[in-house]
Amino acid sequence: MLKIENLSVHYGPAQALDGVTLDIAKGGTVALVGANGAGKSTLLKTIMGVLRPSAGQIYLEGEKITRLSSTRIVRKGVALSPEGRELFGELTVRENLCLGVANQRLERAELESRIATMLNYFPPLQNRLQQLAGTLSGGEQQMVAMGRALMSQPRLLLLDEPSLGLSPLITDQLFDIIRQVARGGTTILLVEQNAARALSASQKAYLLANGRIVDSGKSEDLLNDPQLRRTFLGAGSENNPDASRLGASGLTNIRLEKNRMDQSIFQPSFRDEDELAAHQLKGLQWTVKHAYEGSSFYRDHFDGAAIRPGDIRRLKDIEKLPFTTAEDLRDGYPFPLRAVPFEQIVRIHASSGTTGKRKVLCYTQKDVDDWAHFFARGYAMAGVTPLDRIQIAVGYGVWTAGLGFQLGCEKIGAMAVPVGPGNVDMQCQFLVDFQSTVFCSTASMALLMAEEVHHRGLAGKINVKKIIYGSERSSRGMRRKISELFGGAELFDIPGLTELYGPGTGMECSQHDCIHYWGDYYLLEIIDPDTLQPLPPGEWGEMVVTTLCKEAAPLIRYRTRDITRIIPERCPCGSILPRHSRIKGRTDDMFIFRGVNIYPSSIDDIVSHVPGLGSEYQVHLSRDEESGRDAMEVVVEKGKGVEKGRIPEITAELSHQIKKQLLVSTAIKVVDYGDLPRSERKSQRIFDKRIQDSIV
Ligand code: ZN
């Protein structure tokens, strides 16, 4: 759109710009950041033809515009909203707006239509068209100044210090409007003293100091550069006396002070695989000793296998340890695996499941802190920063999901929008009103929301850049659809399980073909689920985890039932953290339907308690290709000798019980006794036709 080559400008003998070169692509917002007197306004005035350069060239879409008059430059599609607004206070708002097209002879209808467009962009001006501009508030005056520039429908809008002297709230409003204007296809060059604000509103930025470009790059990268933050973005405070005036003027960016933007603090401390292995051995030895001394379950377990903590001398010795299973947890209800006194327990979480079948896990404060720390690491890996707004659409409560996402969000310093699951209307409203940039949910919920966003025509009004989804398998097709309908959002699969802290035990990286897992918090083994023998790296098998520093409920060789494989090579993304493939499925037949974990045994249980039913059943799960919605049908037999007339009553009771106990709605079909196939071996009862295409 705009190319500037080697531009120099002098005021008399004083040089204001020195060899400035920059390039602004079409359709983006580029920020020009620098202190007072750095040359920002000079550059804009030179582009507009107000100042004459002493050297260098300016091109607009390939056409040289250096030294053209301001009027001609405006006609070519460039407009400036100047610093200090420069309105005519004695003229009305309408008259000021019309000045933006003073030298274009517009038809009356066209003029009215453009004014209407401006009122659409700037709703506060709607009832003020006849008011004198001088009587408006500062924010409204800024809107008139921007509106005046936009009246000429510029291809390139130069915005000089739009937030100068305005309150944070008004500045927020203005930046929302600027984002809308950019979405409308106008390219914007944004000049701002408030560096953090400018960087977060742009895709690319140039830093100007003493008339020279001193740095440039992706705005996000510049924001995250610790050196730059100290120089440009720090807010002046007792603890940060060196911060420049720039940051101090960034009143609206108090949020930036919450946390260090330097996200490397969440990254692991080890530098190579050897250091990691040494750390893991120490963690394993501590865990085995701690579990043996603190937990009666583990003591019995190890005694039974004739293992003593001292037997663990190298990592490979882990194979001497017995496995722990979900059944062990259920049997130990209500506080299985507990290895610390109750005084040290600050929280419990539980998995979903029928009463008495829940897996309950205890946490010490350190466990909670560790979880928050590595969850933040996962967010960082997905590129989430303190400037993000994370809409959390997973369950809050006794299960781990919501609180995990929340902890990590607070740790990284982003803004949480804790909505919880469901509630599509509210989700949509918040996506629009709060401009959430990250959406966290299950894969099904993400798909459901993607469709709602599409149906309601909200794609252009929301700002979701990343979707972090977990707890469910998802196909490539489903991922593609979610991303498309969300306007190209980037998807990240987040693994996790309640037993192992909760969600966030790893994260898909920017390469999008693996999960990095936190090898400094737990060991991962892959075993053959039938022989229970360890499998070599690269082979698919059951994931078995052993925690390295979990206090309240350590896991030792816990069989997760998840099927995955370790990917042995380092990732091209540069992270040193080990990795596994996305979860392919489960070894047992638990299935997830609309975000609810359902064990066939629960259905078994319900069916057997409804009078008039036989014990055989089938569950059919399908996914509507068009809508992507999941459907579940339970097929049951009526009991031997039960009259046909009772079928409606039986159907209603079964539907009611399933809804009550499993919290899902299903279709019910009652067939005659003996209609369902039987086999001496375990019958297949679950027919999951939802995932057709490749998973990994
Ligand atoms: Zn990676």
XYZ file of C-alpha atoms and ligand atoms in Angstrom, residues 509 511 514 516 571 573, ligand 1:
7
model
C 2.441 -26.296 19.582
C 3.522 -26.796 14.340
C 2.080 -32.951 18.280
C 4.380 -31.104 24.045
C 10.092 -30.579 17.498
C 9.072 -25.473 16.738
Zn 6.576 -28.105 18.905
